[in-house]
PDB file of C-alpha atoms in Angstrom:
ATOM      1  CA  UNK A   1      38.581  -5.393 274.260  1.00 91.00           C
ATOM      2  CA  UNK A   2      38.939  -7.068 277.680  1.00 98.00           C
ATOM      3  CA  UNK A   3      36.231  -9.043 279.148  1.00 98.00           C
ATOM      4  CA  UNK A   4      35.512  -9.241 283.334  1.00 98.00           C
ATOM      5  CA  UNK A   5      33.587 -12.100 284.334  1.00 98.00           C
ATOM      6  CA  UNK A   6      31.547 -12.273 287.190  1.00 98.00           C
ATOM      7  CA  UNK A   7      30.835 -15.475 288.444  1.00 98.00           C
ATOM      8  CA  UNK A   8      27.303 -15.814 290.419  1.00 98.00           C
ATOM      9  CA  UNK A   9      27.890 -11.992 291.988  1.00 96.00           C
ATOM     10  CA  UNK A  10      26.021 -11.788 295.415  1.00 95.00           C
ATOM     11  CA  UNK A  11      26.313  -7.658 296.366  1.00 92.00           C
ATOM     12  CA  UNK A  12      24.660  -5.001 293.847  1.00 88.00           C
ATOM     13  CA  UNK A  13      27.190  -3.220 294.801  1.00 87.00           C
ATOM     14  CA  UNK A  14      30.109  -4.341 294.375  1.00 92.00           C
ATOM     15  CA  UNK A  15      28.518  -5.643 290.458  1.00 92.00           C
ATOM     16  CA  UNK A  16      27.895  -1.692 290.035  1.00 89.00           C
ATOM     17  CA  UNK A  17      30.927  -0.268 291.077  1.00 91.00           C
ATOM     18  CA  UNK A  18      32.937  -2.787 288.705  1.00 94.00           C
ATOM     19  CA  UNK A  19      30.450  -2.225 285.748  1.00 93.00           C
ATOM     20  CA  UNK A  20      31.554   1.522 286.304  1.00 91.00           C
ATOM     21  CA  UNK A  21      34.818   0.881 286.094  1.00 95.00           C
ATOM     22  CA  UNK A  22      34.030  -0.922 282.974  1.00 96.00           C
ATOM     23  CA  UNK A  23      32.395   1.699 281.521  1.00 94.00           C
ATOM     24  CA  UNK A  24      35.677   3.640 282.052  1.00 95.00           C
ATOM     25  CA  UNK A  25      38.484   1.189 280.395  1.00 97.00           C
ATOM     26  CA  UNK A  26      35.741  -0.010 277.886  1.00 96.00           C
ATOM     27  CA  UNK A  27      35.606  -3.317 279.154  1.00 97.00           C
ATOM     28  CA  UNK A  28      32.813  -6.183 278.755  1.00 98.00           C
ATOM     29  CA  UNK A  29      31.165  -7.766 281.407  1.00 97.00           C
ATOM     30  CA  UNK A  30      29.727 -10.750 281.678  1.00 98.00           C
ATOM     31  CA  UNK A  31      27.558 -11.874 284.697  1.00 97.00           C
ATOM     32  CA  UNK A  32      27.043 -15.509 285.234  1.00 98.00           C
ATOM     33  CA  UNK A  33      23.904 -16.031 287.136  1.00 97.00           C
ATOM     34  CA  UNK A  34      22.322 -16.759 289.728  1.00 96.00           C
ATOM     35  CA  UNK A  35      22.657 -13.334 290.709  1.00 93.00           C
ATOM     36  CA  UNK A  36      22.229 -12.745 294.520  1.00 88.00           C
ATOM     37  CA  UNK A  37      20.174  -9.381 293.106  1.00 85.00           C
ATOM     38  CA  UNK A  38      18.440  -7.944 290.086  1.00 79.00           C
ATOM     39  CA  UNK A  39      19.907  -6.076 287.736  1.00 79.00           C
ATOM     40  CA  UNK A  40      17.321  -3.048 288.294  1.00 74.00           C
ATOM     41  CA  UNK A  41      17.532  -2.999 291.623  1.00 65.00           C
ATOM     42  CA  UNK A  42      18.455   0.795 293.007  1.00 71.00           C
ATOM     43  CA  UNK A  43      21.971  -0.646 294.905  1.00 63.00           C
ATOM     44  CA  UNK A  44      23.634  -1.632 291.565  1.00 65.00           C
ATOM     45  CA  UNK A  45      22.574   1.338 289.975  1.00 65.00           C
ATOM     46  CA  UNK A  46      23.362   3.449 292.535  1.00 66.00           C
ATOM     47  CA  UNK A  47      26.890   2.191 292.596  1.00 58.00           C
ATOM     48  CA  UNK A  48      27.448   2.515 288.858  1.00 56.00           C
ATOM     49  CA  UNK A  49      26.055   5.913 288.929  1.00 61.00           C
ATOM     50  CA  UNK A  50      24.510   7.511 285.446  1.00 70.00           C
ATOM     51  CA  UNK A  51      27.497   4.608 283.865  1.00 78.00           C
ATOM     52  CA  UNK A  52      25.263   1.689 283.868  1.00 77.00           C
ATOM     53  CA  UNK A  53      23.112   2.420 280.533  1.00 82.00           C
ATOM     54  CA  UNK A  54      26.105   2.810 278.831  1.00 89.00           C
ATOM     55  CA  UNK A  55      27.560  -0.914 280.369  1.00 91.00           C
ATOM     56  CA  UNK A  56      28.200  -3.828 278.196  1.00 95.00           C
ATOM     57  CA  UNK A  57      27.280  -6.387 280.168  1.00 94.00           C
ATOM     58  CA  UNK A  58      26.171  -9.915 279.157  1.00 96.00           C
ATOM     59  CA  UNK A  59      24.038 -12.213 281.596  1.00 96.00           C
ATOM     60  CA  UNK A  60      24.161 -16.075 281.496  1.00 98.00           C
ATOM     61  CA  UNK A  61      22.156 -18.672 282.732  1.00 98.00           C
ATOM     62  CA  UNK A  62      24.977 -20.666 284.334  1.00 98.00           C
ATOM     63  CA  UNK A  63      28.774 -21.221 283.650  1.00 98.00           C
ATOM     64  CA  UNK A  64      28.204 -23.929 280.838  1.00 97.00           C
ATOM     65  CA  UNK A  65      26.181 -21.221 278.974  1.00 98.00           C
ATOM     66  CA  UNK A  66      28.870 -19.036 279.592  1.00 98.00           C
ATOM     67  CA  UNK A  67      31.095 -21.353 277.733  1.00 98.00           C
ATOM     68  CA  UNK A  68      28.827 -22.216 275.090  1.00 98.00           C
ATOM     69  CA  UNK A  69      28.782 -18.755 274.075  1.00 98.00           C
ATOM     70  CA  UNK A  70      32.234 -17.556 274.309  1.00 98.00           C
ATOM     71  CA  UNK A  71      34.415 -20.832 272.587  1.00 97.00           C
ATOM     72  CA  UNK A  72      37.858 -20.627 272.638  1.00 95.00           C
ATOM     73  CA  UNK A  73      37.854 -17.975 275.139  1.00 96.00           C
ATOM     74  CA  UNK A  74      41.225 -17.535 276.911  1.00 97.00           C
ATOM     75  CA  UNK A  75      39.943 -17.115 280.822  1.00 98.00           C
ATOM     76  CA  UNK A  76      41.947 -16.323 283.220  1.00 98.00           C
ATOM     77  CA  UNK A  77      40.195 -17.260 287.155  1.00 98.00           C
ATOM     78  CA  UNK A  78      41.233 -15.044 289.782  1.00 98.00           C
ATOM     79  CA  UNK A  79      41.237 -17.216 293.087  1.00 96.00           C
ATOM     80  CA  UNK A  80      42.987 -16.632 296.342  1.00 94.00           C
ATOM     81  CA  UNK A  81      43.890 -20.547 295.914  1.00 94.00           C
ATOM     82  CA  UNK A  82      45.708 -19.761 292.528  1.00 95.00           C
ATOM     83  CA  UNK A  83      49.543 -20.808 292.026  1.00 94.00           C
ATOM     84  CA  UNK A  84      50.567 -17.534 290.043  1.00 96.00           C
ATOM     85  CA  UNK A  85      50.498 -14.154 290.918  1.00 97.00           C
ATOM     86  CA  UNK A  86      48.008 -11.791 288.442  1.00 98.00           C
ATOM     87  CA  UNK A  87      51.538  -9.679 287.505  1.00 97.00           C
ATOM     88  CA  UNK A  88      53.391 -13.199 286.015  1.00 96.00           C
ATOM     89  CA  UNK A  89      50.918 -14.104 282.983  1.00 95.00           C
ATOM     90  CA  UNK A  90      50.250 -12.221 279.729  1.00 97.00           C
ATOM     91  CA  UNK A  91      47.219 -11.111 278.758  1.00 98.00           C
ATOM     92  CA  UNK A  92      45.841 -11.319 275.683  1.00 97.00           C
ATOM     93  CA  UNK A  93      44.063  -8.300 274.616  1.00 94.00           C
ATOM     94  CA  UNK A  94      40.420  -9.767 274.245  1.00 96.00           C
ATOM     95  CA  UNK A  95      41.364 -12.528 277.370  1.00 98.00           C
ATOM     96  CA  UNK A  96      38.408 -12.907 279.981  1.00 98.00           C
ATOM     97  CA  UNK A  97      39.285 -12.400 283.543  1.00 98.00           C
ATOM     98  CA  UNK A  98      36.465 -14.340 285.650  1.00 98.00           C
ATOM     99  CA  UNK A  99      36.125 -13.664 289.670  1.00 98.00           C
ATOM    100  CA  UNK A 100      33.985 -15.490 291.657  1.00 97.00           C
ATOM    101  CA  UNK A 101      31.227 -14.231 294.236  1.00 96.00           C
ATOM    102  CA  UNK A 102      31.894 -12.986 297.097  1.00 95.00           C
ATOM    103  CA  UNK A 103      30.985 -15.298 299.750  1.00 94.00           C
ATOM    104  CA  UNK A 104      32.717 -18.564 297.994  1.00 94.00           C
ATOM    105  CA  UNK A 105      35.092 -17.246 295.260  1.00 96.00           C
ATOM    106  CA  UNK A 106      35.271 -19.599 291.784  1.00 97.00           C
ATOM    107  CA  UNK A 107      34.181 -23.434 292.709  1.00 97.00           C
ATOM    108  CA  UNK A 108      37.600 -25.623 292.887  1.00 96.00           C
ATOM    109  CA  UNK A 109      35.584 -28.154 290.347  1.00 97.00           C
ATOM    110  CA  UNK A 110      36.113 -25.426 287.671  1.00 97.00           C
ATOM    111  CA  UNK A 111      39.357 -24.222 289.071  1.00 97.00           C
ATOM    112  CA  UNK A 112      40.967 -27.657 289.043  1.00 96.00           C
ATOM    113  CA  UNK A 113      40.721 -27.484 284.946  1.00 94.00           C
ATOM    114  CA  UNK A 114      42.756 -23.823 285.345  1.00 94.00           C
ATOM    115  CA  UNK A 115      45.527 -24.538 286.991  1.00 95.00           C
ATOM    116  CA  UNK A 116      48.170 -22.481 284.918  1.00 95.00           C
ATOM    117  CA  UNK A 117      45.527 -19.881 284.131  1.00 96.00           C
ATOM    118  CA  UNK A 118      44.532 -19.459 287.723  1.00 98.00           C
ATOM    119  CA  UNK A 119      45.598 -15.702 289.358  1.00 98.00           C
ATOM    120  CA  UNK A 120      46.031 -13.929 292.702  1.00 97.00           C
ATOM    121  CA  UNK A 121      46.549 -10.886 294.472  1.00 97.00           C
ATOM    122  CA  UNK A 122      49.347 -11.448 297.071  1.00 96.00           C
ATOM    123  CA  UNK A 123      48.527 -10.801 300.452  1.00 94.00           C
ATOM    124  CA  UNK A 124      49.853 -10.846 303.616  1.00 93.00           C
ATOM    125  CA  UNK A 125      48.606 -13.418 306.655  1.00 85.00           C
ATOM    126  CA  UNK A 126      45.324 -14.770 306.583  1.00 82.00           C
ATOM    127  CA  UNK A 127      43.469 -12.518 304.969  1.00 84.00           C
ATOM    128  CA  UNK A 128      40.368 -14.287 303.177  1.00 84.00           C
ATOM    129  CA  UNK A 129      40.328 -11.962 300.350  1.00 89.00           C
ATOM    130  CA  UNK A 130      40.039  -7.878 298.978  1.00 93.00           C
ATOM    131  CA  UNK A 131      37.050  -6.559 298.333  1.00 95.00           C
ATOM    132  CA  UNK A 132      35.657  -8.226 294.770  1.00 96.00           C
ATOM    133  CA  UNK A 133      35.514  -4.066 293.149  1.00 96.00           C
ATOM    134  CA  UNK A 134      38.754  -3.482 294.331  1.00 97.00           C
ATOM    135  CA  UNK A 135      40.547  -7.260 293.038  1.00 97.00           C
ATOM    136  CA  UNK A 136      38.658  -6.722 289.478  1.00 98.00           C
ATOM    137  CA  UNK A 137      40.746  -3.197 289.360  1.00 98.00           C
ATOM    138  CA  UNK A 138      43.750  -4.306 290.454  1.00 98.00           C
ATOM    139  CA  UNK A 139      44.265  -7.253 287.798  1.00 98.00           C
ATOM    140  CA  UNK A 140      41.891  -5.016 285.008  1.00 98.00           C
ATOM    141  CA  UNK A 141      44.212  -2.183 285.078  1.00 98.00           C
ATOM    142  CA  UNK A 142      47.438  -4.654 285.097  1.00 98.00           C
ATOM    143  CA  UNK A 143      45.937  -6.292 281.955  1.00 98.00           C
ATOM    144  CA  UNK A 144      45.136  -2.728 280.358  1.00 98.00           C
ATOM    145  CA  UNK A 145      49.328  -1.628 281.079  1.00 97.00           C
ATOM    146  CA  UNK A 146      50.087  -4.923 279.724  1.00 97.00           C
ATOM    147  CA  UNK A 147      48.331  -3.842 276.517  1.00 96.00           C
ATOM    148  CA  UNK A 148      49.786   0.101 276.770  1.00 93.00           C
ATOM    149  CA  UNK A 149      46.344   1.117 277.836  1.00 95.00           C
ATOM    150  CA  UNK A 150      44.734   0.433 273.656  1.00 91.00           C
ATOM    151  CA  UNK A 151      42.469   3.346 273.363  1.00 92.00           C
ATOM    152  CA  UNK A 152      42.800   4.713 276.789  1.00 92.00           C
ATOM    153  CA  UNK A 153      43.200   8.709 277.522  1.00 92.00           C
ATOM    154  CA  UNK A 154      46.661   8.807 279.234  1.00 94.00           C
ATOM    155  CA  UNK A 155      47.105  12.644 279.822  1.00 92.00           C
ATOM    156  CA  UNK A 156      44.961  14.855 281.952  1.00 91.00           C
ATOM    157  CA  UNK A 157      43.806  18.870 281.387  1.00 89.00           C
ATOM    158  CA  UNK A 158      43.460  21.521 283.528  1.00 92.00           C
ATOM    159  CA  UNK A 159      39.932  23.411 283.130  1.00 90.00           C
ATOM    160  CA  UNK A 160      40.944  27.169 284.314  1.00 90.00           C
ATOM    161  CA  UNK A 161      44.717  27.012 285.028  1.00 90.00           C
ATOM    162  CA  UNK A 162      47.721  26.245 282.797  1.00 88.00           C
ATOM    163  CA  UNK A 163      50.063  23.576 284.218  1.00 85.00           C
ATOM    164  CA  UNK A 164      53.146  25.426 286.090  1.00 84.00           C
ATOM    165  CA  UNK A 165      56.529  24.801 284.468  1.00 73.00           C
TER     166      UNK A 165
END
């Protein structure tokens, strides 16, 4: 099972739409706090819809707990400042993918430890970043292909109609 980490997430959100996406490739999260909301607040579960009960999501009280409770952990950081592109690295089927919050991204004191496990999304210009949702689903669902999408439903029905031939 995959693991998203959220590092200090500041917009409910943006933590609800990526718990719901979560909820849909059975993926863990893990929110490292402080949290720029609660986690009962309406906006998160607005976002994650009637998903969020079904979430398995993990709080921390900072990133050493983090690490004290996940050793060995192979984390990948996703960081606009990272030397490899998300689509060059292999991920490990239980690896943790961590993002950082929205306003500041992952703190260079941890990145500077991550250098060949450090990630991004190209880009074009100067564009600051993607929206933190949309980034978590780009380099979840690359992780989940890299893995042949383990336990994933790959075909699609019809409800009234047959499929034309």
């Amino acid at each position: 099972m995959l693991n998203i980490v959220l590092f200090e997430p500041e917009i409910p959100a943006n933590t609800g739409n990526i718990g719901r996406t979560c909820v849909a490739t059975n993926t863990r999260l893990h929110l490292i706090e402080p949290l720029g909301f609660r986690l009962n607040e309406k906006a998160i579960k607005r976002a994650g819809m009637d998903y969020w009960d079904q979430l398995d999501v993990t709080t921390y009280i900072d990133y050493n707990d983090f690490l004290e409770k996940n050793p060995g952990a192979k984390i990948y950081m996703a960081t606009t400042k990272a030397p490899n592109v998300y689509t060059d690295v292999k991920y490990e089927p239980d690896c943790y993918i961590m993002f950082g919050k929205e306003s500041a991204g992952i703190p260079e004191e941890i990145l500077v430890h991550h250098k060949e496990d450090s990630i991004r999304i190209p880009m074009v210009g100067d564009i600051r970043s993607l929206n933190l949702g949309n980034s978590v689903a780009i380099v979840l669902y690359e992780a989940l292909r890299q893995n042949q999408f383990a336990g994933m439903n790959l075909e699609g029905h019809l409800h009234r109609l047959e499929w034309d031939i």
